[in-house]
Amino acid sequence: MINLLLLRDFGYISLFLAFALSGILIYSIVFPKVQLFEKLILGTALSFVLMIYIGFIVSYVASFEKIPVIISNVALIVVLVILFIFFDVRNSYNNLIKRGLFSLIKKVVENKWVFLIVFLSVIFRIGPMLFSELPLGDDTTFHVLVAKLIIDSKEIPITLEPYEPISINYPLGAHIILASFSIVSEKAVYIVFKFLILLFGVLSVCAVYVLGKQVFKKKIIALYAMFSYSMLPFLGGLGYYEWGGLPNEISMFFLLVIVVVFLRETNELKKAVLCGILTSGVILVHHLSAFVLFVVFITFGVITSFAQRSISPDLRSFGKFLGIAILISFFYLFTTLTRFSEFSQTTVFNFWEDFNFMVRWTFSIGVFFTFFSLIGVGKVIINISEKHTREEKFTLTWIASLLLAFAMTDRVFRFVKFFQTGSLYTVAFVPSRFMTDMIYPLSVFSGMGLFLTVGKLRSFVKQNMKSLTIHRLLLLLFFVAIISEPMFFLQNGISHARSSEINFDAIYWIDINTPQNALIVNEGREGIWIPYLTGREVTKTFLPNSENIFDKYIVAKKELHNLLIYDSENDNIPQIVENWDRPLFIYSPKGIHSEYFEEVYRGQQAIVYRIITEV
């Protein structure tokens, strides 16, 4: 069996490589004739789903701290069994020795543009990470906190205690991955979070290439689609690090793989089982992405059934793999339903987000990306002389269904709520979510649009410019102009990272000098990191549970926060503080004046106060 110490020498990268190999080999058996690149990318998705299931199983039958050993051993056993049963190991070894290096060099040369785009996508995504110790994004604090809770408790938690006495209303698949990598590498969870945001961003870039190649049957268009997704869109692309949307990024990577397998003409049983396993992974990682998956596939199935005037094979196929997914993830769905009453009264039906007008959406996605996407979509729709392929129809349906969902939440539902309550609230399925997830199919059409634009530009240059040097220079300038927009985003991200540095000295003082049961009234963005860094409860968090507007404890915390931060001279403060019957402190970057606040620490950029009841 693999010794855990061997994995620690290489950290989370070794765990990824060791376990990914098992998924890649399984995928190679199911689809032996597909290209190696597709096996690597799509097999990796399968391996991550298996990792999540092992995490759940281990947490129920043993201690979660044993998961790295079990994962590595399972990976080793799977790899060895597959190698000896399905492959001629001796001949494979001889071929590797004789032709391995030459074959590898040949593959790299043939796919030089793929590797170049992957390299650029890494550079664009890693830039902001280098300028801040802690990752950006409000959602990040929740994800790293839950992963830390898994590590500390050595099991899958059902509540957020000691950070909040309330049930977790979020699937924990992504947090199992975070915790597993953290345990193996002995790295802090927030460091692993940065690595996984980068990893799944690059994997999604590669999956878009595979999907683009499948939709348009041309490698050059797939390369342009890959280039488009890797560097052009902000929302749903480069922007994941800005808001900490790791679960959404992971689940959408799974969804890309599901679409590729679903559109492939192959054995129905193989397709149903593989798509079912991956769909269960989406369910276990992000419930809102699971809803998006359902909307897209059910829309496509209904449309094809309506066109054929009977239940279409696509709808049957979706029903099969959805049934398998529900069966596989039944243990999670069942436990969630049994605990539904504990967290059903949240703001799932009462959530605020600004109106997402299309102009604002264009600039949040990227002007160039929007422009090329519209060209690609228009080309496919207008070109009625050719019969649209099943792949094109599905990708267009993907876009249309999410656009409809966006309109329903951003316009229809808001106005219904307005007439009912007088407020323009929306739901937890916020409109921007559908815009974010729409980026993936749009990337495929953006590749088509970029391909057509470059073709027109090259044709124009060849007709008017005889010099080959000028021809190449103009094309280079065109791509530099395109990249200028994501470069601006990269610079923005770096500036945001630099301005978001956490004042560790004041938080360190809280960790050392306050009792474990202290409640911290936190002001400012850096205050939301106090639970992760100190283990103390705070009044203002970005935990999904804190959206609960019916829970008396959550409401009381919000009232306490607003009172002490915005009404610090209120004479009722002593009485309210005594009702809490626990030590109360305030963390404030700016400083607050009140006769009820006693300054106990002054750091470089923040002040800590103890709240007193007697003046």
Coordinates of C-alpha atoms in Angstrom, one line a residue:
M1 CA 0.0 0.0 0.0
I2 CA 1.1 3.6 -0.7
N3 CA 2.7 5.2 2.3
L4 CA 1.1 8.6 3.0
L5 CA 4.6 10.1 3.6
L6 CA 5.4 9.5 -0.1
L7 CA 2.4 11.6 -1.1
R8 CA 3.4 14.4 1.3
D9 CA 6.7 14.9 -0.5
F10 CA 4.7 16.2 -3.5
G11 CA 1.7 17.5 -1.8
Y12 CA -1.7 18.0 -3.4
I13 CA -0.2 17.6 -6.9
S14 CA 0.8 14.0 -6.2
L15 CA -2.7 13.2 -4.9
F16 CA -4.2 14.7 -8.1
L17 CA -1.9 12.8 -10.4
A18 CA -2.3 9.5 -8.5
F19 CA -6.0 9.5 -8.3
A20 CA -6.6 11.1 -11.7
L21 CA -4.8 8.2 -13.4
S22 CA -7.5 5.8 -12.2
G23 CA -10.3 7.9 -13.7
I24 CA -8.4 8.3 -16.9
L25 CA -7.9 4.6 -17.3
I26 CA -11.6 3.9 -16.6
Y27 CA -12.6 6.4 -19.2
S28 CA -10.1 4.9 -21.6
I29 CA -11.9 1.5 -21.2
V30 CA -15.3 3.0 -21.8
F31 CA -14.2 5.0 -24.8
P32 CA -11.1 3.3 -26.1
K33 CA -11.1 5.1 -29.5
V34 CA -11.2 8.7 -28.4
Q35 CA -8.0 10.8 -28.5
L36 CA -5.6 10.8 -25.6
F37 CA -6.2 14.5 -24.8
E38 CA -9.9 13.8 -24.2
K39 CA -9.2 10.8 -22.1
L40 CA -6.9 12.9 -19.9
I41 CA -9.4 15.7 -19.4
L42 CA -12.6 13.8 -19.2
G43 CA -11.2 10.9 -17.1
T44 CA -10.0 13.5 -14.6
A45 CA -13.6 14.6 -14.0
L46 CA -14.6 11.0 -13.3
S47 CA -11.7 10.7 -10.8
F48 CA -12.8 13.7 -8.8
V49 CA -16.4 12.4 -8.5
L50 CA -15.0 9.1 -7.2
M51 CA -12.9 11.1 -4.7
I52 CA -16.0 12.8 -3.4
Y53 CA -17.8 9.5 -2.9
I54 CA -14.8 8.0 -1.1
G55 CA -14.8 11.0 1.2
F56 CA -18.5 10.5 2.0
I57 CA -18.1 6.8 2.6
V58 CA -14.9 7.1 4.7
S59 CA -16.6 9.8 6.9
Y60 CA -19.4 7.4 7.7
V61 CA -17.5 4.2 8.3
A62 CA -14.2 5.6 9.7
S63 CA -12.5 8.9 10.5
F64 CA -12.0 11.5 7.7
E65 CA -8.4 11.9 8.7
K66 CA -7.8 8.5 7.1
I67 CA -9.1 9.6 3.7
P68 CA -5.7 10.4 2.1
V69 CA -4.4 6.9 2.8
I70 CA -7.7 5.3 1.6
I71 CA -7.9 7.5 -1.5
S72 CA -4.3 6.7 -2.5
N73 CA -4.7 3.0 -1.9
V74 CA -7.9 2.8 -3.9
A75 CA -6.3 4.7 -6.7
L76 CA -3.3 2.4 -6.7
I77 CA -5.5 -0.8 -6.7
V78 CA -7.7 0.6 -9.5
V79 CA -4.7 1.5 -11.6
L80 CA -3.0 -1.9 -11.1
V81 CA -6.1 -3.9 -11.8
I82 CA -6.9 -2.0 -15.0
L83 CA -3.3 -2.2 -16.2
F84 CA -3.1 -6.0 -15.7
I85 CA -6.6 -6.9 -16.8
F86 CA -7.2 -4.7 -19.8
F87 CA -3.7 -3.9 -21.0
D88 CA -0.7 -5.9 -22.2
V89 CA 1.7 -4.5 -19.6
R90 CA 4.8 -6.0 -21.0
N91 CA 4.2 -4.8 -24.6
S92 CA 3.1 -1.5 -23.3
Y93 CA 6.3 -1.1 -21.4
N94 CA 8.4 -2.1 -24.4
N95 CA 6.5 0.3 -26.6
L96 CA 7.0 3.1 -24.1
I97 CA 10.8 2.5 -23.9
K98 CA 11.2 2.2 -27.7
R99 CA 8.8 4.9 -28.9
G100 CA 7.8 6.8 -25.8
L101 CA 10.1 9.8 -26.1
F102 CA 9.6 10.2 -29.8
S103 CA 5.9 9.8 -29.5
L104 CA 5.7 12.4 -26.7
I105 CA 7.7 15.0 -28.6
K106 CA 5.5 14.4 -31.7
K107 CA 2.3 14.9 -29.7
V108 CA 3.6 18.1 -28.1
V109 CA 4.6 19.5 -31.5
E110 CA 1.2 18.5 -33.1
N111 CA -0.6 20.2 -30.2
K112 CA 1.7 23.2 -29.6
W113 CA -1.2 25.7 -29.8
V114 CA -3.2 23.7 -27.2
F115 CA -0.2 23.8 -24.8
L116 CA 0.4 27.5 -25.5
I117 CA -3.2 28.4 -24.7
V118 CA -3.1 26.3 -21.5
F119 CA 0.1 28.1 -20.5
L120 CA -1.5 31.5 -21.1
S121 CA -4.6 30.5 -19.2
V122 CA -2.4 29.6 -16.2
I123 CA -0.6 32.9 -16.4
F124 CA -3.8 34.9 -16.5
R125 CA -5.4 33.0 -13.6
I126 CA -2.4 32.9 -11.3
G127 CA -1.5 36.6 -11.6
P128 CA -3.9 37.9 -8.9
M129 CA -3.1 35.0 -6.6
L130 CA 0.5 36.1 -6.2
F131 CA -0.3 39.4 -4.7
S132 CA -2.4 38.4 -1.7
E133 CA -1.9 35.9 1.1
L134 CA -5.6 35.0 1.4
P135 CA -7.7 34.3 -1.6
L136 CA -10.2 37.0 -2.8
G137 CA -14.0 36.6 -2.7
D138 CA -16.6 36.7 0.0
D139 CA -17.8 33.1 -0.8
T140 CA -14.2 31.9 -0.3
T141 CA -14.5 32.4 3.5
F142 CA -17.4 30.0 3.7
H143 CA -15.8 27.3 1.6
V144 CA -12.5 27.3 3.4
L145 CA -14.3 27.4 6.8
V146 CA -16.4 24.3 6.0
A147 CA -13.3 22.4 4.7
K148 CA -11.5 23.3 7.9
L149 CA -14.5 22.1 9.9
I150 CA -14.3 18.8 8.1
I151 CA -10.6 18.5 9.0
D152 CA -11.0 19.5 12.6
S153 CA -14.1 17.3 13.3
K154 CA -12.8 14.4 11.1
E155 CA -16.2 13.9 9.7
I156 CA -18.8 15.4 7.4
P157 CA -20.5 18.1 9.5
I158 CA -24.2 18.8 9.4
T159 CA -24.0 22.1 11.3
L160 CA -21.7 25.1 11.3
E161 CA -21.0 24.9 15.0
P162 CA -18.9 26.4 16.6
Y163 CA -19.1 29.2 14.1
E164 CA -22.9 29.4 14.0
P165 CA -25.5 27.1 15.6
I166 CA -27.3 26.4 12.4
S167 CA -27.6 23.6 9.9
I168 CA -25.5 23.6 6.7
N169 CA -27.7 24.0 3.7
Y170 CA -25.0 23.4 1.1
P171 CA -23.7 20.2 -0.6
L172 CA -20.1 19.5 0.6
G173 CA -18.5 17.7 -2.4
A174 CA -16.1 20.5 -3.2
H175 CA -15.2 20.9 0.5
I176 CA -14.3 17.2 0.7
I177 CA -11.9 17.7 -2.2
L178 CA -10.5 20.8 -0.4
A179 CA -10.1 18.9 2.9
S180 CA -8.5 15.9 1.2
F181 CA -5.9 17.9 -0.6
S182 CA -5.2 19.9 2.5
I183 CA -4.6 16.8 4.7
V184 CA -2.4 15.1 2.1
S185 CA -0.3 18.2 1.4
E186 CA -0.2 19.5 4.9
K187 CA -1.0 22.9 3.4
A188 CA -3.5 25.4 4.8
V189 CA -7.0 25.1 3.2
Y190 CA -6.8 28.6 1.7
I191 CA -3.6 27.7 -0.2
V192 CA -5.3 24.5 -1.6
F193 CA -8.3 26.7 -2.5
K194 CA -6.0 28.8 -4.7
F195 CA -4.6 25.7 -6.4
L196 CA -8.0 24.2 -7.1
I197 CA -9.4 27.4 -8.5
L198 CA -6.4 27.4 -10.9
L199 CA -6.6 23.7 -11.6
F200 CA -10.3 23.5 -12.5
G201 CA -10.1 26.7 -14.5
V202 CA -7.4 25.1 -16.7
L203 CA -9.4 21.8 -16.9
S204 CA -12.5 23.8 -18.0
V205 CA -10.4 25.5 -20.7
C206 CA -9.3 22.1 -22.0
A207 CA -12.9 20.7 -21.8
V208 CA -14.2 23.6 -23.9
Y209 CA -11.6 22.6 -26.5
V210 CA -13.0 19.1 -26.5
L211 CA -16.6 20.3 -26.7
G212 CA -15.8 22.8 -29.5
K213 CA -14.2 20.1 -31.5
Q214 CA -17.2 17.9 -31.1
V215 CA -19.7 20.6 -32.0
F216 CA -18.0 22.0 -35.1
K217 CA -15.8 19.0 -36.1
K218 CA -12.9 21.3 -36.8
K219 CA -9.7 21.5 -34.6
I220 CA -9.1 25.2 -35.6
I221 CA -12.5 26.3 -34.3
A222 CA -12.0 24.3 -31.2
L223 CA -8.7 26.1 -30.6
Y224 CA -10.4 29.4 -31.0
A225 CA -13.1 28.3 -28.6
M226 CA -10.4 27.3 -26.1
F227 CA -8.6 30.6 -26.6
S228 CA -11.9 32.5 -26.1
Y229 CA -12.8 30.8 -22.8
S230 CA -9.2 30.8 -21.4
M231 CA -8.7 34.6 -21.6
L232 CA -11.7 36.6 -22.8
P233 CA -14.7 36.3 -20.5
F234 CA -14.6 37.7 -17.0
L235 CA -17.9 36.4 -15.4
G236 CA -17.7 32.6 -15.5
G237 CA -14.1 32.6 -16.6
L238 CA -11.3 34.7 -15.2
G239 CA -13.6 36.1 -12.5
Y240 CA -14.0 32.9 -10.4
Y241 CA -11.1 33.9 -8.2
E242 CA -12.7 37.3 -7.6
W243 CA -15.7 35.9 -5.9
G244 CA -14.5 32.5 -4.8
G245 CA -16.9 30.4 -6.8
L246 CA -15.0 27.1 -6.6
P247 CA -18.0 24.7 -6.3
N248 CA -19.6 26.4 -9.3
E249 CA -16.4 26.0 -11.3
I250 CA -16.0 22.3 -10.3
S251 CA -19.7 21.5 -11.1
M252 CA -19.6 23.3 -14.5
F253 CA -16.5 21.4 -15.4
F254 CA -18.4 18.2 -14.7
L255 CA -21.3 19.5 -16.8
L256 CA -19.0 20.1 -19.7
V257 CA -17.8 16.5 -19.6
I258 CA -21.5 15.3 -19.2
V259 CA -22.4 17.2 -22.4
V260 CA -19.4 15.8 -24.3
V261 CA -20.4 12.2 -23.3
F262 CA -24.1 12.8 -23.9
L263 CA -23.5 14.1 -27.5
R264 CA -21.3 11.2 -28.4
E265 CA -22.8 8.4 -30.5
T266 CA -22.0 5.4 -28.3
N267 CA -23.5 2.5 -26.3
E268 CA -26.5 3.8 -24.4
L269 CA -25.7 1.9 -21.3
K270 CA -22.1 3.2 -21.1
K271 CA -23.4 6.7 -21.7
A272 CA -26.1 6.5 -19.1
V273 CA -23.8 5.1 -16.4
L274 CA -21.0 7.6 -17.0
C275 CA -23.3 10.6 -17.3
G276 CA -25.2 9.3 -14.2
I277 CA -22.0 9.2 -12.1
L278 CA -20.9 12.7 -13.3
T279 CA -24.4 14.1 -12.7
S280 CA -24.3 12.8 -9.1
G281 CA -21.0 14.6 -8.8
V282 CA -22.8 17.9 -9.8
I283 CA -25.5 17.2 -7.2
L284 CA -23.0 16.6 -4.5
V285 CA -20.9 19.7 -5.3
H286 CA -23.4 22.5 -6.2
H287 CA -27.2 22.3 -6.0
L288 CA -27.8 25.3 -8.1
S289 CA -25.6 23.9 -10.9
A290 CA -27.6 20.7 -10.7
F291 CA -30.7 22.8 -11.3
V292 CA -29.0 24.4 -14.3
L293 CA -28.2 20.9 -15.6
F294 CA -31.8 19.8 -15.2
V295 CA -33.1 22.9 -17.0
V296 CA -30.7 22.5 -20.0
F297 CA -31.3 18.8 -20.6
I298 CA -35.0 18.8 -19.9
T299 CA -35.5 21.7 -22.3
F300 CA -33.5 20.0 -25.0
G301 CA -35.4 16.7 -24.4
V302 CA -38.8 18.4 -24.6
I303 CA -37.9 20.3 -27.8
T304 CA -36.7 17.2 -29.6
S305 CA -39.7 15.3 -28.4
F306 CA -42.0 18.0 -29.7
A307 CA -40.3 18.0 -33.0
Q308 CA -40.6 14.2 -33.4
R309 CA -44.1 14.1 -31.9
S310 CA -43.0 11.4 -29.5
I311 CA -40.6 10.9 -26.6
S312 CA -37.2 11.4 -28.2
P313 CA -34.1 9.2 -27.6
D314 CA -32.4 12.3 -26.0
L315 CA -35.2 12.7 -23.4
R316 CA -35.0 8.9 -22.7
S317 CA -31.3 9.1 -22.4
F318 CA -31.5 12.0 -20.0
G319 CA -34.1 10.2 -17.9
K320 CA -31.8 7.1 -17.7
F321 CA -28.7 9.0 -16.5
L322 CA -30.8 11.2 -14.2
G323 CA -32.3 8.1 -12.6
I324 CA -28.8 6.6 -12.1
A325 CA -27.6 9.9 -10.6
I326 CA -30.5 10.0 -8.1
L327 CA -29.9 6.4 -7.2
I328 CA -26.2 6.8 -6.7
S329 CA -26.6 10.0 -4.6
F330 CA -29.7 8.8 -2.8
F331 CA -28.0 8.8 0.6
Y332 CA -27.2 12.5 0.3
L333 CA -30.6 13.4 -1.1
F334 CA -32.4 11.4 1.5
T335 CA -30.5 13.0 4.4
T336 CA -31.0 16.4 2.9
L337 CA -34.8 15.9 2.7
T338 CA -35.0 14.6 6.3
R339 CA -33.2 17.8 7.4
F340 CA -35.1 20.1 5.0
S341 CA -37.2 21.7 7.8
E342 CA -34.0 22.8 9.5
F343 CA -33.0 25.2 6.7
S344 CA -36.0 25.6 4.4
Q345 CA -36.9 28.9 6.0
T346 CA -33.9 30.7 4.5
T347 CA -33.9 33.5 2.0
V348 CA -33.9 31.0 -0.9
F349 CA -37.0 32.8 -2.0
N350 CA -36.0 36.3 -0.9
F351 CA -32.5 37.3 -2.1
W352 CA -31.3 40.6 -3.3
E353 CA -29.2 41.3 -6.5
D354 CA -29.0 44.4 -8.6
F355 CA -30.8 44.4 -12.0
N356 CA -28.7 42.7 -14.6
F357 CA -29.2 44.9 -17.6
M358 CA -27.7 43.6 -20.8
V359 CA -25.3 46.5 -21.1
R360 CA -23.9 45.7 -17.6
W361 CA -23.8 42.1 -18.5
T362 CA -21.8 42.8 -21.6
F363 CA -19.1 44.7 -19.7
S364 CA -19.0 42.1 -16.9
I365 CA -18.5 39.3 -19.4
G366 CA -16.2 41.2 -21.8
V367 CA -17.0 43.2 -24.9
F368 CA -14.8 41.1 -27.3
F369 CA -16.2 37.8 -25.9
T370 CA -19.8 39.1 -26.4
F371 CA -19.0 40.3 -29.9
F372 CA -17.5 37.0 -31.1
S373 CA -20.2 35.0 -29.4
L374 CA -22.9 36.9 -31.2
I375 CA -21.1 36.4 -34.6
G376 CA -20.9 32.6 -33.9
V377 CA -24.5 32.2 -32.8
G378 CA -25.7 34.3 -35.7
K379 CA -23.7 32.3 -38.2
V380 CA -25.2 29.0 -37.0
I381 CA -28.8 30.3 -36.9
I382 CA -28.8 32.3 -40.2
N383 CA -27.0 29.5 -42.1
I384 CA -30.3 27.8 -43.0
S385 CA -28.9 26.2 -46.2
E386 CA -27.2 23.6 -44.0
K387 CA -28.9 21.2 -41.7
H388 CA -28.0 21.9 -38.1
T389 CA -26.2 19.1 -36.3
R390 CA -27.5 17.6 -33.1
E391 CA -24.5 19.1 -31.3
E392 CA -25.2 22.6 -32.6
K393 CA -28.9 22.3 -31.6
F394 CA -28.0 21.2 -28.1
T395 CA -25.5 24.1 -27.6
L396 CA -28.0 26.6 -28.8
T397 CA -30.6 25.1 -26.5
W398 CA -28.1 25.4 -23.6
I399 CA -27.8 29.1 -24.2
A400 CA -31.5 29.7 -24.9
S401 CA -32.7 27.8 -21.8
L402 CA -30.4 29.8 -19.5
L403 CA -31.3 33.0 -21.1
L404 CA -35.0 32.2 -20.4
A405 CA -34.2 31.3 -16.8
F406 CA -32.3 34.6 -16.5
A407 CA -35.3 36.6 -17.8
M408 CA -37.7 34.7 -15.5
T409 CA -35.7 35.5 -12.4
D410 CA -34.5 39.0 -13.3
R411 CA -37.7 40.3 -14.6
V412 CA -40.8 38.1 -14.1
F413 CA -40.1 36.8 -10.6
R414 CA -38.9 40.2 -9.4
F415 CA -42.1 42.0 -10.4
V416 CA -44.3 39.2 -9.0
K417 CA -42.5 39.8 -5.7
F418 CA -42.9 43.5 -6.0
F419 CA -46.7 43.3 -6.3
Q420 CA -46.7 40.8 -3.4
T421 CA -44.3 42.5 -0.9
G422 CA -43.4 45.9 -2.4
S423 CA -39.7 44.9 -2.9
L424 CA -37.8 43.8 -6.0
Y425 CA -36.1 40.8 -4.4
T426 CA -35.2 37.7 -6.5
V427 CA -34.3 34.1 -5.5
A428 CA -31.1 32.3 -4.5
F429 CA -31.0 31.3 -8.2
V430 CA -29.8 34.8 -8.8
P431 CA -29.9 36.0 -12.4
S432 CA -26.2 36.4 -12.6
R433 CA -25.8 32.6 -12.0
F434 CA -27.5 31.8 -15.3
M435 CA -25.3 34.4 -17.0
T436 CA -22.2 32.9 -15.5
D437 CA -23.1 29.4 -16.6
M438 CA -24.1 30.6 -20.0
I439 CA -20.4 31.5 -20.7
Y440 CA -19.5 27.8 -21.4
P441 CA -21.7 27.2 -24.4
L442 CA -21.1 30.8 -25.6
S443 CA -17.4 30.0 -25.6
V444 CA -18.0 27.4 -28.3
F445 CA -19.7 30.0 -30.5
S446 CA -17.2 32.6 -29.6
G447 CA -14.6 30.3 -31.1
M448 CA -16.7 30.2 -34.3
G449 CA -17.0 34.0 -34.3
L450 CA -13.3 34.4 -33.8
F451 CA -12.5 31.9 -36.5
L452 CA -14.7 33.8 -39.0
T453 CA -13.3 37.2 -37.9
V454 CA -9.7 36.1 -38.3
G455 CA -10.5 34.5 -41.7
K456 CA -12.1 37.8 -43.0
L457 CA -9.1 39.8 -41.6
R458 CA -6.6 37.5 -43.2
S459 CA -8.4 37.6 -46.5
F460 CA -8.5 41.4 -46.4
V461 CA -4.8 41.7 -45.5
K462 CA -3.8 39.3 -48.3
Q463 CA -5.7 41.3 -50.9
N464 CA -4.3 44.6 -49.8
M465 CA -0.9 43.8 -48.3
K466 CA 1.7 42.0 -50.4
S467 CA 4.3 41.8 -47.6
L468 CA 4.1 38.6 -45.5
T469 CA 5.7 40.4 -42.6
I470 CA 3.1 43.1 -42.5
H471 CA 0.4 40.4 -42.8
R472 CA 1.7 38.7 -39.7
L473 CA 2.2 41.9 -37.9
L474 CA -1.4 43.0 -38.4
L475 CA -2.7 39.6 -37.2
L476 CA -0.4 39.9 -34.1
L477 CA -1.8 43.4 -33.4
F478 CA -5.3 42.0 -33.7
F479 CA -4.7 39.4 -31.0
V480 CA -2.9 41.9 -28.8
A481 CA -5.9 44.2 -29.0
I482 CA -8.2 41.2 -28.0
I483 CA -5.9 40.3 -25.1
S484 CA -5.8 44.0 -23.9
E485 CA -9.2 43.6 -22.3
P486 CA -8.3 40.5 -20.2
M487 CA -5.0 42.2 -19.4
F488 CA -7.0 45.1 -17.9
F489 CA -8.9 42.5 -15.9
L490 CA -5.7 40.9 -14.7
Q491 CA -4.4 44.3 -13.6
N492 CA -7.7 45.0 -11.9
G493 CA -7.4 41.6 -10.1
I494 CA -3.9 42.4 -8.9
S495 CA -4.9 45.8 -7.7
H496 CA -7.9 44.3 -5.8
A497 CA -5.5 41.7 -4.3
R498 CA -3.1 44.3 -3.1
S499 CA -5.9 46.5 -1.6
S500 CA -7.5 43.4 0.1
E501 CA -4.5 42.5 2.3
I502 CA -5.7 41.3 5.7
N503 CA -4.5 43.0 8.9
F504 CA -3.2 39.8 10.5
D505 CA -1.8 41.5 13.7
A506 CA -5.2 42.5 15.0
I507 CA -6.8 39.1 14.1
Y508 CA -3.8 37.4 15.7
W509 CA -4.4 39.4 18.9
I510 CA -8.1 38.2 18.9
D511 CA -6.9 34.6 18.5
I512 CA -4.6 34.8 21.5
N513 CA -6.4 37.1 23.9
T514 CA -10.1 36.4 23.5
P515 CA -12.0 33.5 25.0
Q516 CA -13.1 30.7 22.7
N517 CA -16.8 31.6 23.2
A518 CA -16.3 35.3 22.4
L519 CA -18.6 36.9 19.8
I520 CA -16.7 39.3 17.5
V521 CA -18.7 42.2 16.0
N522 CA -16.7 42.5 12.8
E523 CA -16.6 45.5 10.5
G524 CA -14.9 45.6 7.1
R525 CA -14.1 42.9 4.5
E526 CA -11.2 41.4 6.4
G527 CA -13.4 40.7 9.4
I528 CA -15.1 37.9 7.6
W529 CA -11.9 35.9 7.8
I530 CA -11.9 35.9 11.6
P531 CA -13.9 32.6 12.0
Y532 CA -11.4 30.7 9.7
L533 CA -8.3 32.3 11.3
T534 CA -9.3 32.3 14.9
G535 CA -12.2 29.9 15.4
R536 CA -14.3 32.7 16.9
E537 CA -17.9 33.4 15.9
V538 CA -18.7 36.7 14.2
T539 CA -21.8 38.8 13.7
K540 CA -21.4 39.4 10.0
T541 CA -20.6 36.4 7.7
F542 CA -21.1 35.4 4.1
L543 CA -22.3 31.9 5.1
P544 CA -25.4 30.9 3.1
N545 CA -27.1 30.2 6.4
S546 CA -26.8 33.8 7.4
E547 CA -29.3 34.7 4.8
N548 CA -31.9 33.2 7.1
I549 CA -34.4 35.9 7.9
F550 CA -36.6 33.8 10.1
D551 CA -34.2 32.2 12.5
K552 CA -34.3 34.2 15.8
Y553 CA -30.6 33.8 16.6
I554 CA -29.5 35.0 13.2
V555 CA -31.9 38.0 13.4
A556 CA -30.6 38.8 16.9
K557 CA -27.0 38.8 15.6
K558 CA -27.8 41.1 12.8
E559 CA -29.6 43.5 15.2
L560 CA -26.6 43.5 17.5
H561 CA -24.2 44.1 14.6
N562 CA -26.2 47.1 13.4
L563 CA -26.6 48.5 16.8
L564 CA -22.9 48.5 17.8
I565 CA -21.6 49.5 14.4
Y566 CA -24.2 52.1 13.3
D567 CA -25.7 53.3 16.6
S568 CA -22.8 53.0 19.0
E569 CA -24.1 55.7 21.4
N570 CA -27.4 54.0 22.0
D571 CA -28.2 53.9 25.7
N572 CA -29.7 50.4 25.4
I573 CA -26.3 48.9 24.6
P574 CA -25.6 47.7 28.2
Q575 CA -28.9 45.9 28.6
I576 CA -28.6 44.3 25.1
V577 CA -25.0 43.2 25.8
E578 CA -25.9 41.6 29.1
N579 CA -28.6 39.6 27.4
W580 CA -26.0 37.8 25.3
D581 CA -24.2 36.6 28.4
R582 CA -20.8 36.1 26.6
P583 CA -17.7 38.2 26.0
L584 CA -18.3 40.7 23.1
F585 CA -15.5 42.4 21.1
I586 CA -15.5 44.7 18.1
Y587 CA -13.0 44.5 15.2
S588 CA -13.0 47.8 13.3
P589 CA -10.5 48.9 10.6
K590 CA -11.6 52.6 11.0
G591 CA -12.3 52.9 14.7
I592 CA -15.6 53.6 16.5
H593 CA -16.2 56.1 19.3
S594 CA -18.5 55.1 22.1
E595 CA -18.4 55.3 25.9
Y596 CA -19.4 51.6 26.0
F597 CA -16.3 50.5 24.0
E598 CA -13.0 50.0 25.7
E599 CA -10.0 49.9 23.3
V600 CA -7.9 46.8 24.1
Y601 CA -5.7 46.6 21.0
R602 CA -4.6 49.0 18.3
G603 CA -2.9 47.5 15.2
Q604 CA -1.5 49.1 12.1
Q605 CA -4.9 49.1 10.3
A606 CA -7.5 47.9 12.8
I607 CA -8.6 48.4 16.4
V608 CA -10.1 45.9 18.7
Y609 CA -12.6 47.0 21.4
R610 CA -14.1 45.2 24.4
I611 CA -17.7 46.1 25.0
I612 CA -18.5 47.1 28.6
T613 CA -21.8 47.4 30.3
E614 CA -20.7 49.9 33.0
V615 CA -19.3 53.3 32.2

